[in-house]
CSV table of C-alpha atoms in Angstrom, one decimal:
chain,number,residue,atom,x,y,z
A,40,MET,CA,-27.5,-6.3,-10.1
A,41,SER,CA,-26.3,-9.9,-9.2
A,42,ALA,CA,-25.9,-10.8,-5.5
A,43,VAL,CA,-22.3,-11.5,-5.9
A,44,ARG,CA,-21.6,-8.1,-7.6
A,45,GLU,CA,-23.6,-6.3,-4.9
A,46,GLU,CA,-21.4,-7.9,-2.2
A,47,LEU,CA,-18.2,-6.7,-3.7
A,48,HIS,CA,-16.2,-3.9,-2.0
A,49,ALA,CA,-12.6,-4.5,-3.4
A,50,LEU,CA,-10.9,-5.7,-6.6
A,51,VAL,CA,-7.4,-7.2,-6.2
A,52,PHE,CA,-5.4,-7.7,-9.3
A,53,ASP,CA,-2.7,-10.0,-10.7
A,54,VAL,CA,-0.1,-7.7,-12.4
A,55,PHE,CA,2.4,-9.6,-14.6
A,56,GLY,CA,0.5,-10.7,-17.7
A,57,THR,CA,-3.0,-9.5,-16.5
A,58,LEU,CA,-2.3,-5.8,-16.4
A,59,VAL,CA,1.2,-5.4,-18.0
A,60,ASP,CA,2.8,-7.0,-20.9
A,61,TRP,CA,6.0,-8.3,-19.3
A,62,ARG,CA,7.1,-10.1,-22.3
A,63,ALA,CA,7.2,-7.1,-24.7
A,64,GLY,CA,8.7,-4.8,-21.9
A,65,VAL,CA,11.5,-7.3,-20.9
A,66,ALA,CA,12.3,-8.0,-24.5
A,67,ARG,CA,12.5,-4.3,-25.2
A,68,ASP,CA,15.1,-3.7,-22.5
A,69,ALA,CA,16.9,-6.9,-23.2
A,70,ALA,CA,17.5,-6.5,-26.8
A,71,PRO,CA,20.2,-3.8,-26.5
A,72,PHE,CA,21.7,-5.7,-23.7
A,73,LEU,CA,21.9,-8.9,-25.7
A,74,LYS,CA,23.5,-7.1,-28.6
A,75,ARG,CA,26.1,-5.5,-26.6
A,76,HIS,CA,27.1,-8.7,-24.8
A,77,GLY,CA,27.0,-11.0,-27.8
A,78,GLY,CA,24.0,-13.0,-26.8
A,79,ARG,CA,23.4,-16.0,-29.0
A,80,THR,CA,20.6,-18.5,-29.5
A,81,GLY,CA,21.5,-21.7,-31.5
A,82,GLY,CA,23.3,-20.4,-34.6
A,83,GLY,CA,22.3,-16.7,-34.5
A,84,ALA,CA,21.8,-13.6,-32.6
A,85,ALA,CA,19.8,-14.0,-29.4
A,86,ASP,CA,16.1,-13.4,-29.6
A,87,ALA,CA,15.0,-10.9,-27.0
A,88,HIS,CA,11.5,-12.5,-26.7
A,89,ALA,CA,13.0,-16.0,-26.2
A,90,PHE,CA,15.2,-14.4,-23.6
A,91,ALA,CA,12.1,-13.0,-21.8
A,92,ASP,CA,10.4,-16.3,-22.0
A,93,ALA,CA,13.5,-18.0,-20.5
A,94,TRP,CA,13.8,-15.6,-17.7
A,95,ARG,CA,10.2,-15.9,-16.9
A,96,ARG,CA,10.3,-19.6,-16.9
A,97,ARG,CA,12.4,-19.6,-13.8
A,98,TYR,CA,10.0,-17.4,-11.8
A,99,VAL,CA,7.6,-20.0,-10.5
A,100,PRO,CA,10.5,-22.5,-9.5
A,101,SER,CA,12.3,-19.8,-7.6
A,102,MET,CA,9.2,-18.8,-5.6
A,103,ARG,CA,8.5,-22.3,-4.8
A,104,GLU,CA,11.3,-22.5,-2.2
A,105,VAL,CA,9.8,-19.6,-0.3
A,106,ILE,CA,6.2,-21.0,-0.5
A,107,ASP,CA,7.5,-24.4,0.7
A,108,GLY,CA,9.3,-22.7,3.7
A,109,ARG,CA,12.7,-23.9,2.5
A,110,ARG,CA,13.9,-20.2,2.1
A,111,PRO,CA,12.9,-17.2,4.1
A,112,PHE,CA,10.8,-14.5,2.3
A,113,THR,CA,12.9,-13.0,-0.4
A,114,ARG,CA,11.7,-10.2,-2.6
A,115,LEU,CA,11.0,-10.8,-6.3
A,116,ASP,CA,13.8,-8.4,-7.3
A,117,ILE,CA,16.4,-10.7,-5.7
A,118,LEU,CA,14.8,-13.8,-7.2
A,119,HIS,CA,14.7,-12.1,-10.7
A,120,ARG,CA,18.5,-11.1,-10.2
A,121,GLU,CA,19.4,-14.7,-9.3
A,122,ASN,CA,17.4,-16.0,-12.2
A,123,LEU,CA,19.0,-13.5,-14.6
A,124,LEU,CA,22.5,-14.9,-13.6
A,125,ALA,CA,21.1,-18.3,-14.4
A,126,VAL,CA,19.7,-17.6,-17.7
A,127,LEU,CA,22.4,-15.6,-19.3
A,128,PRO,CA,24.5,-18.8,-20.0
A,129,GLU,CA,21.6,-20.2,-22.0
A,130,PHE,CA,22.2,-17.4,-24.3
A,131,GLY,CA,25.9,-17.6,-24.5
A,132,ILE,CA,26.7,-14.9,-22.0
A,133,ASP,CA,29.1,-15.5,-19.1
A,134,PRO,CA,27.5,-13.5,-16.1
A,135,GLN,CA,31.1,-12.9,-14.8
A,136,SER,CA,31.8,-10.9,-18.0
A,137,VAL,CA,29.0,-8.4,-17.3
A,138,SER,CA,29.4,-5.5,-14.8
A,139,ALA,CA,27.0,-5.6,-11.7
A,140,GLY,CA,25.5,-2.2,-12.7
A,141,ALA,CA,24.5,-3.5,-16.2
A,142,LEU,CA,23.0,-6.5,-14.6
A,143,ASP,CA,21.1,-4.3,-11.9
A,144,ALA,CA,19.9,-2.1,-14.8
A,145,LEU,CA,18.5,-5.0,-16.8
A,146,ASN,CA,16.9,-6.5,-13.7
A,147,LEU,CA,14.9,-3.3,-13.3
A,148,ALA,CA,13.2,-3.9,-16.8
A,149,TRP,CA,10.5,-5.5,-14.6
A,150,HIS,CA,9.9,-2.1,-13.1
A,151,ARG,CA,9.6,-0.5,-16.5
A,152,LEU,CA,6.7,-2.6,-18.0
A,153,ASP,CA,3.7,-1.1,-19.8
A,154,THR,CA,0.2,-1.9,-19.2
A,155,TRP,CA,-2.1,-3.5,-21.9
A,156,PRO,CA,-3.9,-0.7,-23.7
A,157,ASP,CA,-7.3,-1.4,-22.1
A,158,VAL,CA,-5.9,-1.2,-18.5
A,159,ALA,CA,-5.7,2.6,-17.6
A,160,PRO,CA,-9.2,3.7,-18.7
A,161,ALA,CA,-10.8,0.6,-17.1
A,162,LEU,CA,-9.0,0.9,-13.7
A,163,ALA,CA,-10.0,4.7,-13.7
A,164,ARG,CA,-13.6,3.7,-14.1
A,165,LEU,CA,-13.5,0.9,-11.5
A,166,HIS,CA,-11.8,3.0,-8.9
A,167,GLU,CA,-14.8,5.1,-8.7
A,168,ARG,CA,-16.9,2.2,-7.2
A,169,PHE,CA,-14.2,-0.2,-5.8
A,170,VAL,CA,-11.2,-0.2,-3.6
A,171,LEU,CA,-8.4,-1.4,-6.0
A,172,ALA,CA,-5.0,-3.0,-5.1
A,173,PRO,CA,-2.6,-5.3,-6.8
A,174,LEU,CA,-2.4,-8.8,-5.3
A,175,SER,CA,0.8,-9.7,-7.1
A,176,ASN,CA,4.1,-11.5,-6.4
A,177,GLY,CA,6.0,-8.2,-7.2
A,178,SER,CA,7.6,-6.3,-4.4
A,179,ILE,CA,6.0,-3.1,-3.2
A,180,ARG,CA,8.5,-0.9,-4.7
A,181,LEU,CA,8.2,-2.7,-8.1
A,182,LEU,CA,4.5,-2.2,-8.0
A,183,VAL,CA,4.8,1.4,-7.1
A,184,ASP,CA,7.2,2.0,-10.0
A,185,LEU,CA,4.7,0.2,-12.4
A,186,ALA,CA,1.8,2.2,-11.1
A,187,ARG,CA,3.5,5.6,-11.4
A,188,ARG,CA,4.7,4.8,-14.9
A,189,ASN,CA,1.2,3.6,-15.9
A,190,ALA,CA,-1.1,5.7,-13.7
A,191,MET,CA,-2.6,2.7,-12.0
A,192,PRO,CA,-4.9,4.2,-9.3
A,193,TRP,CA,-4.1,1.7,-6.4
A,194,ASP,CA,-5.6,2.4,-2.9
A,195,ALA,CA,-2.8,0.2,-1.4
A,196,ILE,CA,-0.2,-2.3,-2.4
A,197,LEU,CA,-1.1,-5.8,-1.2
A,198,GLY,CA,0.2,-9.3,-2.1
A,199,ALA,CA,3.4,-11.2,-1.5
A,200,GLU,CA,5.5,-8.7,0.3
A,201,ILE,CA,2.9,-7.8,3.0
A,202,ALA,CA,2.0,-11.7,3.3
A,203,ARG,CA,5.8,-12.6,3.3
A,204,THR,CA,5.1,-15.4,1.0
A,205,TYR,CA,4.1,-15.9,-2.7
A,206,LYS,CA,0.9,-16.8,-4.5
A,207,PRO,CA,-0.6,-19.4,-4.8
A,208,ALA,CA,0.0,-19.9,-1.1
A,209,PRO,CA,-3.3,-19.2,0.8
A,210,GLU,CA,-1.6,-16.7,3.0
A,211,ALA,CA,-0.9,-14.3,0.1
A,212,TYR,CA,-4.7,-14.0,-0.5
A,213,LEU,CA,-5.9,-14.2,3.1
A,214,ARG,CA,-3.5,-11.6,4.4
A,215,SER,CA,-4.5,-9.2,1.6
A,216,VAL,CA,-8.1,-9.6,2.4
A,217,GLU,CA,-7.4,-9.1,6.2
A,218,ALA,CA,-5.6,-5.9,5.4
A,219,LEU,CA,-8.7,-4.5,3.6
A,220,ASP,CA,-10.7,-5.7,6.9
A,221,LEU,CA,-13.1,-7.3,4.5
A,222,ARG,CA,-14.6,-10.9,4.2
A,223,PRO,CA,-13.2,-12.9,1.3
A,224,GLN,CA,-16.5,-12.8,-0.6
A,225,GLN,CA,-16.4,-9.0,-0.6
A,226,VAL,CA,-13.1,-9.2,-2.6
A,227,CYS,CA,-12.7,-10.2,-6.2
A,228,MET,CA,-9.5,-11.6,-7.6
A,229,VAL,CA,-8.8,-10.5,-11.2
A,230,ALA,CA,-6.3,-12.5,-13.2
A,231,ALA,CA,-5.4,-13.9,-16.6
A,232,HIS,CA,-4.5,-17.2,-15.0
A,233,ASN,CA,-6.8,-20.0,-14.1
A,234,ALA,CA,-4.5,-21.2,-11.3
A,235,ASP,CA,-4.4,-18.0,-9.6
A,236,LEU,CA,-8.2,-17.8,-9.6
A,237,ALA,CA,-8.4,-21.4,-8.4
A,238,ALA,CA,-6.1,-20.6,-5.4
A,239,ALA,CA,-8.1,-17.4,-4.7
A,240,ARG,CA,-11.5,-19.2,-4.8
A,241,ARG,CA,-10.1,-21.8,-2.3
A,242,CYS,CA,-9.7,-18.9,0.0
A,243,GLY,CA,-13.2,-17.8,-0.5
A,244,LEU,CA,-12.5,-14.7,-2.8
A,245,ARG,CA,-14.7,-14.0,-5.9
A,246,THR,CA,-13.0,-14.6,-9.2
A,247,ALA,CA,-12.8,-12.8,-12.6
A,248,LEU,CA,-10.9,-14.0,-15.5
A,249,VAL,CA,-9.5,-11.5,-18.1
A,250,LEU,CA,-8.2,-13.2,-21.1
A,251,ARG,CA,-4.6,-12.3,-22.3
A,252,PRO,CA,-4.2,-14.8,-25.2
A,253,THR,CA,-0.8,-13.3,-26.3
A,254,GLU,CA,0.8,-12.8,-22.8
A,255,HIS,CA,3.2,-15.8,-23.8
A,256,GLY,CA,3.4,-14.6,-27.5
A,257,PRO,CA,1.6,-15.5,-30.7
A,258,ARG,CA,1.7,-19.4,-30.0
A,259,GLN,CA,0.3,-19.3,-26.4
A,260,THR,CA,-1.3,-22.6,-25.5
A,261,GLY,CA,-2.5,-22.1,-21.8
A,262,ASP,CA,-5.1,-19.9,-20.2
A,263,LEU,CA,-7.0,-19.3,-23.5
A,264,VAL,CA,-10.4,-20.2,-21.8
A,265,ALA,CA,-11.9,-20.4,-18.4
A,266,SER,CA,-11.0,-23.7,-16.8
A,267,ALA,CA,-13.9,-23.3,-14.3
A,268,ASP,CA,-17.1,-21.3,-13.7
A,269,TRP,CA,-15.5,-18.2,-12.5
A,270,ASP,CA,-17.8,-15.5,-11.3
A,271,PHE,CA,-16.8,-13.1,-14.2
A,272,VAL,CA,-15.1,-13.8,-17.5
A,273,ALA,CA,-14.2,-11.1,-19.9
A,274,PRO,CA,-12.1,-10.7,-23.0
A,275,ASP,CA,-10.4,-7.6,-21.6
A,276,LEU,CA,-10.5,-5.4,-18.6
A,277,GLY,CA,-12.8,-2.7,-20.3
A,278,ARG,CA,-15.4,-5.5,-20.7
A,279,LEU,CA,-15.0,-6.6,-17.1
A,280,ALA,CA,-15.5,-3.0,-16.0
A,281,GLU,CA,-18.8,-3.0,-17.9
A,282,LEU,CA,-19.9,-6.2,-16.2
A,283,LEU,CA,-19.1,-5.0,-12.7
A,284,LEU,CA,-20.3,-1.4,-13.0
A,285,ALA,CA,-23.6,-2.2,-15.1
A,286,ASP,CA,-26.7,-1.0,-13.2
B,682,MET,CA,19.0,22.7,-4.7
B,683,SER,CA,20.2,21.4,-1.2
B,684,ALA,CA,22.1,18.1,-1.1
B,685,VAL,CA,19.6,16.8,1.3
B,686,ARG,CA,16.7,17.5,-1.1
B,687,GLU,CA,18.4,16.3,-4.1
B,688,GLU,CA,18.8,12.9,-2.4
B,689,LEU,CA,15.0,12.5,-1.6
B,690,HIS,CA,13.0,10.1,-3.5
B,691,ALA,CA,10.0,9.5,-1.0
B,692,LEU,CA,8.1,11.4,1.5
B,693,VAL,CA,6.3,9.5,4.2
B,694,PHE,CA,3.7,11.1,6.4
B,695,ASP,CA,2.2,11.0,9.8
B,696,VAL,CA,-1.6,11.0,9.4
B,697,PHE,CA,-3.4,11.9,12.5
B,698,GLY,CA,-2.9,15.4,13.4
B,699,THR,CA,-0.4,16.1,10.6
B,700,LEU,CA,-2.8,15.5,7.6
B,701,VAL,CA,-6.2,15.1,9.3
B,702,ASP,CA,-8.0,16.9,11.9
B,703,TRP,CA,-9.0,14.0,14.1
B,704,ARG,CA,-10.2,16.2,17.0
B,705,ALA,CA,-12.9,18.0,14.9
B,706,GLY,CA,-13.9,14.7,13.0
B,707,VAL,CA,-14.2,12.5,16.1
B,708,ALA,CA,-16.2,15.4,17.9
B,709,ARG,CA,-18.5,15.8,15.0
B,710,ASP,CA,-19.4,12.1,14.9
B,711,ALA,CA,-19.4,11.8,18.8
B,712,ALA,CA,-21.8,14.7,19.4
B,713,PRO,CA,-25.0,13.0,18.3
B,714,PHE,CA,-23.9,9.7,20.1
B,715,LEU,CA,-23.2,11.5,23.3
B,716,LYS,CA,-26.6,13.3,23.1
B,717,ARG,CA,-28.5,10.1,22.2
B,718,HIS,CA,-27.0,8.2,25.1
B,719,GLY,CA,-27.1,11.0,27.8
B,720,GLY,CA,-23.3,11.7,28.0
B,721,ARG,CA,-22.4,14.0,30.8
B,722,THR,CA,-19.2,15.9,31.9
B,723,GLY,CA,-19.4,17.3,35.5
B,724,GLY,CA,-22.8,18.9,35.8
B,725,GLY,CA,-23.7,19.3,32.1
B,726,ALA,CA,-24.1,17.7,28.7
B,727,ALA,CA,-20.9,16.1,27.6
B,728,ASP,CA,-18.4,18.2,25.4
B,729,ALA,CA,-17.8,16.4,22.2
B,730,HIS,CA,-14.4,17.8,21.9
B,731,ALA,CA,-13.5,16.8,25.5
B,732,PHE,CA,-14.6,13.4,24.6
B,733,ALA,CA,-12.3,13.3,21.5
B,734,ASP,CA,-9.5,14.5,23.6
B,735,ALA,CA,-10.2,11.8,26.3
B,736,TRP,CA,-10.4,9.0,23.6
B,737,ARG,CA,-7.2,10.1,21.9
B,738,ARG,CA,-5.4,10.2,25.3
B,739,ARG,CA,-5.6,6.4,25.7
B,740,TYR,CA,-4.0,6.0,22.2
B,741,VAL,CA,-0.3,6.0,23.1
B,742,PRO,CA,-0.7,3.8,26.2
B,743,SER,CA,-2.6,1.3,24.3
B,744,MET,CA,0.1,1.0,21.7
B,745,ARG,CA,2.8,0.7,24.1
B,746,GLU,CA,1.9,-2.9,25.0
B,747,VAL,CA,2.5,-3.9,21.3
B,748,ILE,CA,5.6,-1.8,21.1
B,749,ASP,CA,7.0,-3.5,24.2
B,750,GLY,CA,6.0,-6.8,23.0
B,751,ARG,CA,3.7,-7.6,25.9
B,752,ARG,CA,0.9,-8.0,23.3
B,753,PRO,CA,1.0,-9.4,19.8
B,754,PHE,CA,0.4,-6.8,17.0
B,755,THR,CA,-3.2,-5.7,17.2
B,756,ARG,CA,-4.7,-3.3,14.6
B,757,LEU,CA,-5.6,0.2,15.6
B,758,ASP,CA,-9.3,-0.3,15.0
B,759,ILE,CA,-9.3,-3.0,17.9
B,760,LEU,CA,-7.3,-0.6,20.1
B,761,HIS,CA,-9.6,2.3,19.4
B,762,ARG,CA,-12.7,0.0,20.2
B,763,GLU,CA,-11.2,-1.0,23.5
B,764,ASN,CA,-10.4,2.6,24.3
B,765,LEU,CA,-13.9,3.6,23.6
B,766,LEU,CA,-15.3,1.1,26.0
B,767,ALA,CA,-12.9,2.5,28.6
B,768,VAL,CA,-13.7,6.1,28.0
B,769,LEU,CA,-17.4,6.1,27.9
B,770,PRO,CA,-17.8,5.7,31.8
B,771,GLU,CA,-15.8,8.9,32.2
B,772,PHE,CA,-18.8,10.6,30.4
B,773,GLY,CA,-21.4,8.9,32.3
B,774,ILE,CA,-22.3,6.2,29.8
B,775,ASP,CA,-22.4,2.5,30.6
B,776,PRO,CA,-20.9,0.7,27.6
B,777,GLN,CA,-23.2,-2.2,28.3
B,778,SER,CA,-26.3,0.0,27.6
B,779,VAL,CA,-25.1,0.8,24.1
B,780,SER,CA,-25.6,-1.7,21.2
B,781,ALA,CA,-22.4,-3.2,19.5
B,782,GLY,CA,-23.6,-1.8,16.3
B,783,ALA,CA,-23.6,1.8,17.7
B,784,LEU,CA,-20.3,1.3,19.2
B,785,ASP,CA,-18.7,0.0,15.9
B,786,ALA,CA,-20.4,3.0,14.1
B,787,LEU,CA,-18.8,5.5,16.4
B,788,ASN,CA,-15.4,3.6,16.2
B,789,LEU,CA,-15.5,4.2,12.5
B,790,ALA,CA,-15.4,7.8,13.2
B,791,TRP,CA,-11.5,7.5,12.8
B,792,HIS,CA,-12.1,6.5,9.2
B,793,ARG,CA,-14.1,9.5,8.4
B,794,LEU,CA,-11.7,12.3,9.2
B,795,ASP,CA,-11.1,15.2,7.0
B,796,THR,CA,-7.9,16.7,5.9
B,797,TRP,CA,-6.7,20.2,6.9
B,798,PRO,CA,-7.5,22.4,4.0
B,799,ASP,CA,-3.9,22.8,2.8
B,800,VAL,CA,-3.3,19.0,2.3
B,801,ALA,CA,-5.0,18.0,-0.9
B,802,PRO,CA,-3.4,20.7,-3.2
B,803,ALA,CA,0.0,20.1,-1.5
B,804,LEU,CA,-0.1,16.4,-1.8
B,805,ALA,CA,-1.1,16.6,-5.5
B,806,ARG,CA,2.0,18.8,-6.2
B,807,LEU,CA,4.4,16.8,-4.2
B,808,HIS,CA,3.2,13.6,-5.9
B,809,GLU,CA,4.5,14.7,-9.3
B,810,ARG,CA,8.1,14.6,-7.9
B,811,PHE,CA,8.1,12.2,-4.9
B,812,VAL,CA,6.8,8.8,-4.0
B,813,LEU,CA,4.3,9.5,-1.3
B,814,ALA,CA,3.0,7.0,1.5
B,815,PRO,CA,1.4,7.4,4.9
B,816,LEU,CA,3.8,6.1,7.7
B,817,SER,CA,1.1,6.0,10.2
B,818,ASN,CA,-0.1,4.0,13.2
B,819,GLY,CA,-3.5,3.6,11.3
B,820,SER,CA,-4.4,0.2,9.7
B,821,ILE,CA,-4.3,-0.2,6.0
B,822,ARG,CA,-8.1,-0.2,5.7
B,823,LEU,CA,-8.3,3.0,7.8
B,824,LEU,CA,-5.8,4.8,5.7
B,825,VAL,CA,-7.5,3.5,2.4
B,826,ASP,CA,-10.9,5.0,3.8
B,827,LEU,CA,-9.3,8.4,4.7
B,828,ALA,CA,-7.4,8.5,1.3
B,829,ARG,CA,-10.5,7.9,-0.7
B,830,ARG,CA,-12.6,10.3,1.3
B,831,ASN,CA,-9.9,13.1,0.9
B,832,ALA,CA,-8.2,12.1,-2.4
B,833,MET,CA,-4.8,11.5,-0.9
B,834,PRO,CA,-2.6,10.2,-3.8
B,835,TRP,CA,-0.8,7.6,-2.0
B,836,ASP,CA,1.6,5.2,-4.0
B,837,ALA,CA,1.6,2.7,-1.2
B,838,ILE,CA,0.2,2.3,2.4
B,839,LEU,CA,3.1,1.9,4.8
B,840,GLY,CA,3.6,2.0,8.6
B,841,ALA,CA,2.3,0.1,11.4
B,842,GLU,CA,0.3,-2.7,9.8
B,843,ILE,CA,3.2,-3.8,7.4
B,844,ALA,CA,5.8,-3.5,10.2
B,845,ARG,CA,3.5,-5.3,12.8
B,846,THR,CA,4.5,-2.8,15.4
B,847,TYR,CA,3.8,0.9,16.1
B,848,LYS,CA,5.7,4.2,15.9
B,849,PRO,CA,7.9,5.2,17.6
B,850,ALA,CA,9.4,1.6,17.4
B,851,PRO,CA,12.4,1.7,14.9
B,852,GLU,CA,11.0,-1.2,12.9
B,853,ALA,CA,7.9,1.0,11.9
B,854,TYR,CA,10.2,3.4,10.1
B,855,LEU,CA,12.8,0.9,9.0
B,856,ARG,CA,10.3,-1.7,7.4
B,857,SER,CA,8.6,1.2,5.6
B,858,VAL,CA,12.0,2.5,4.1
B,859,GLU,CA,12.8,-1.2,3.1
B,860,ALA,CA,9.5,-1.7,1.4
B,861,LEU,CA,10.4,1.3,-0.8
B,862,ASP,CA,13.7,-0.3,-1.5
B,863,LEU,CA,15.4,3.0,-0.5
B,864,ARG,CA,18.2,4.2,1.9
B,865,PRO,CA,16.9,6.0,4.9
B,866,GLN,CA,18.4,9.3,3.8
B,867,GLN,CA,16.3,9.0,0.6
B,868,VAL,CA,13.0,9.1,2.7
B,869,CYS,CA,11.7,12.2,4.6
B,870,MET,CA,9.3,11.8,7.5
B,871,VAL,CA,6.8,14.6,7.5
B,872,ALA,CA,4.9,15.0,10.9
B,873,ALA,CA,3.6,17.7,13.1
B,874,HIS,CA,5.1,16.0,16.2
B,875,ASN,CA,8.6,16.4,17.2
B,876,ALA,CA,8.9,12.9,19.0
B,877,ASP,CA,7.8,11.2,15.6
B,878,LEU,CA,10.7,13.1,13.8
B,879,ALA,CA,13.2,12.3,16.6
B,880,ALA,CA,12.5,8.6,16.1
B,881,ALA,CA,12.7,8.9,12.3
B,882,ARG,CA,15.9,10.7,12.6
B,883,ARG,CA,17.3,7.9,14.8
B,884,CYS,CA,16.6,5.5,11.9
B,885,GLY,CA,18.4,7.8,9.4
B,886,LEU,CA,15.5,9.3,7.8
B,887,ARG,CA,15.3,12.9,6.7
B,888,THR,CA,12.7,15.1,8.9
B,889,ALA,CA,10.1,17.7,8.1
B,890,LEU,CA,8.0,19.4,10.7
B,891,VAL,CA,4.7,20.9,9.7
B,892,LEU,CA,3.2,23.0,12.4
B,893,ARG,CA,-0.4,22.1,13.5
B,894,PRO,CA,-0.9,24.4,16.5
B,895,THR,CA,-4.6,23.6,16.9
B,896,GLU,CA,-4.4,19.9,16.6
B,897,HIS,CA,-5.3,19.7,20.3
B,898,GLY,CA,-7.6,22.6,20.3
B,899,PRO,CA,-7.2,26.3,20.9
B,900,ARG,CA,-5.1,25.8,24.1
B,901,GLN,CA,-2.3,23.5,22.7
B,902,THR,CA,0.8,23.7,24.5
B,903,GLY,CA,3.0,21.0,22.9
B,904,ASP,CA,4.7,20.8,19.3
B,905,LEU,CA,4.2,24.6,18.8
B,906,VAL,CA,7.9,24.9,17.6
B,907,ALA,CA,10.7,22.8,16.5
B,908,SER,CA,12.6,21.1,19.2
B,909,ALA,CA,15.6,20.2,17.1
B,910,ASP,CA,17.2,21.3,13.8
B,911,TRP,CA,15.0,19.3,11.5
B,912,ASP,CA,15.8,19.2,7.8
B,913,PHE,CA,12.7,21.2,6.9
B,914,VAL,CA,10.3,23.3,9.1
B,915,ALA,CA,7.1,24.8,7.6
B,916,PRO,CA,3.9,26.4,8.9
B,917,ASP,CA,1.8,24.2,6.6
B,918,LEU,CA,2.0,21.5,3.9
B,919,GLY,CA,1.7,24.1,1.1
B,920,ARG,CA,4.8,25.8,2.4
B,921,LEU,CA,6.7,22.5,2.6
B,922,ALA,CA,5.8,21.6,-0.9
B,923,GLU,CA,7.3,25.0,-1.9
B,924,LEU,CA,10.6,24.2,0.0
B,925,LEU,CA,10.8,20.8,-1.4
B,926,LEU,CA,9.8,21.6,-5.1
B,927,ALA,CA,11.8,24.9,-5.5
B,928,ASP,CA,14.3,24.8,-8.2
């Protein structure tokens, strides 16, 4: 067994994109909403996947204000809600014309996402040997809802809400490692995003890239390959489990 | 179904005493330590249960400094370690004569406690309907270790470490409710201690007393009955599950 692997005690996971297919899930819930409210893109009916992409595009900039200290820690549900109001006009919908209840219900689409098919069996196997926790920008409640829906066997919910800041701020990683009372090299960050792993590595964590080449749809251009010599690289979580659990 | 019950979404649990038998677990691990280091009580060999009681007795005073703001938040493992150094002389052991490794190992006795026999089956049943989390003064890592040892199906680890203060400070309860994104009346505090429930009720949570008449040994005098009209009172966790899950 490799020295890196032997030292590992916990695996911490990015969630959006790495474990759950946010694009399909948001599009599924947005489609009837867009239809009901007359959403439009260009000349035709709004495309629900384009809507999911547009909503998601506002994710990083909205967290940046918190990371930079220009705004106190604000949970992702609230950022999602603000971003929803901002994105609706791009699809021809006046947010003022939609009831608050309908907006809240659509906002909860992020709590109703499904895991990629390889996730549940791989997490179950990994849980026998490792402490498992999400290290996500999602709120505790959101991650609890996703875990209950998808039977994700988390030992604890770590990440942004306990650190009171967002990835890639170092505190998000370091506070999660501290909560596990481990040294950074005993914890491996698992993500489909090279930038997440680069930030984790700067904090001393081990790194594992799981490829999700259709996270952003069939024409994805980023994160198709490893951008650095991560400790582990795997085409899916099942294969990563084999790498980590092999004798 | 009662109105109180219908509103409940999550159950949060005291752990030491309510779910795990800390006295028996600490005594089990302390017995060989006391023998090896020549522990004495009065004229004879040290009693491991008396040692567990004495160690535990320093628990509340040590947290009080944090609750009162005289000391920054300090995890329970560190308080336990300090209290261990303080209690050893009472049993005729000079802490300076014991290796740091042996002290650290004994300190981890609190991570190796076993649940009362009714806990595992009741939590499994309750998990089907309710979000479950510890709302304990234990650290995240300690609660993860206890959960993995005893198969406690937590959805998240709440309590002191995410609130950065200890029960019965209101923030410990309110921060945990906030992390679940629920209203206090949607959350029920389950504990074997009337004082814990009184503090939870002051924060608006629902309350359930589970009796643990031998937590402090066969001559226990406190918490043998409900001191107020808690929402639920049960002789063990199995019976509480029946109350909460009955149609």
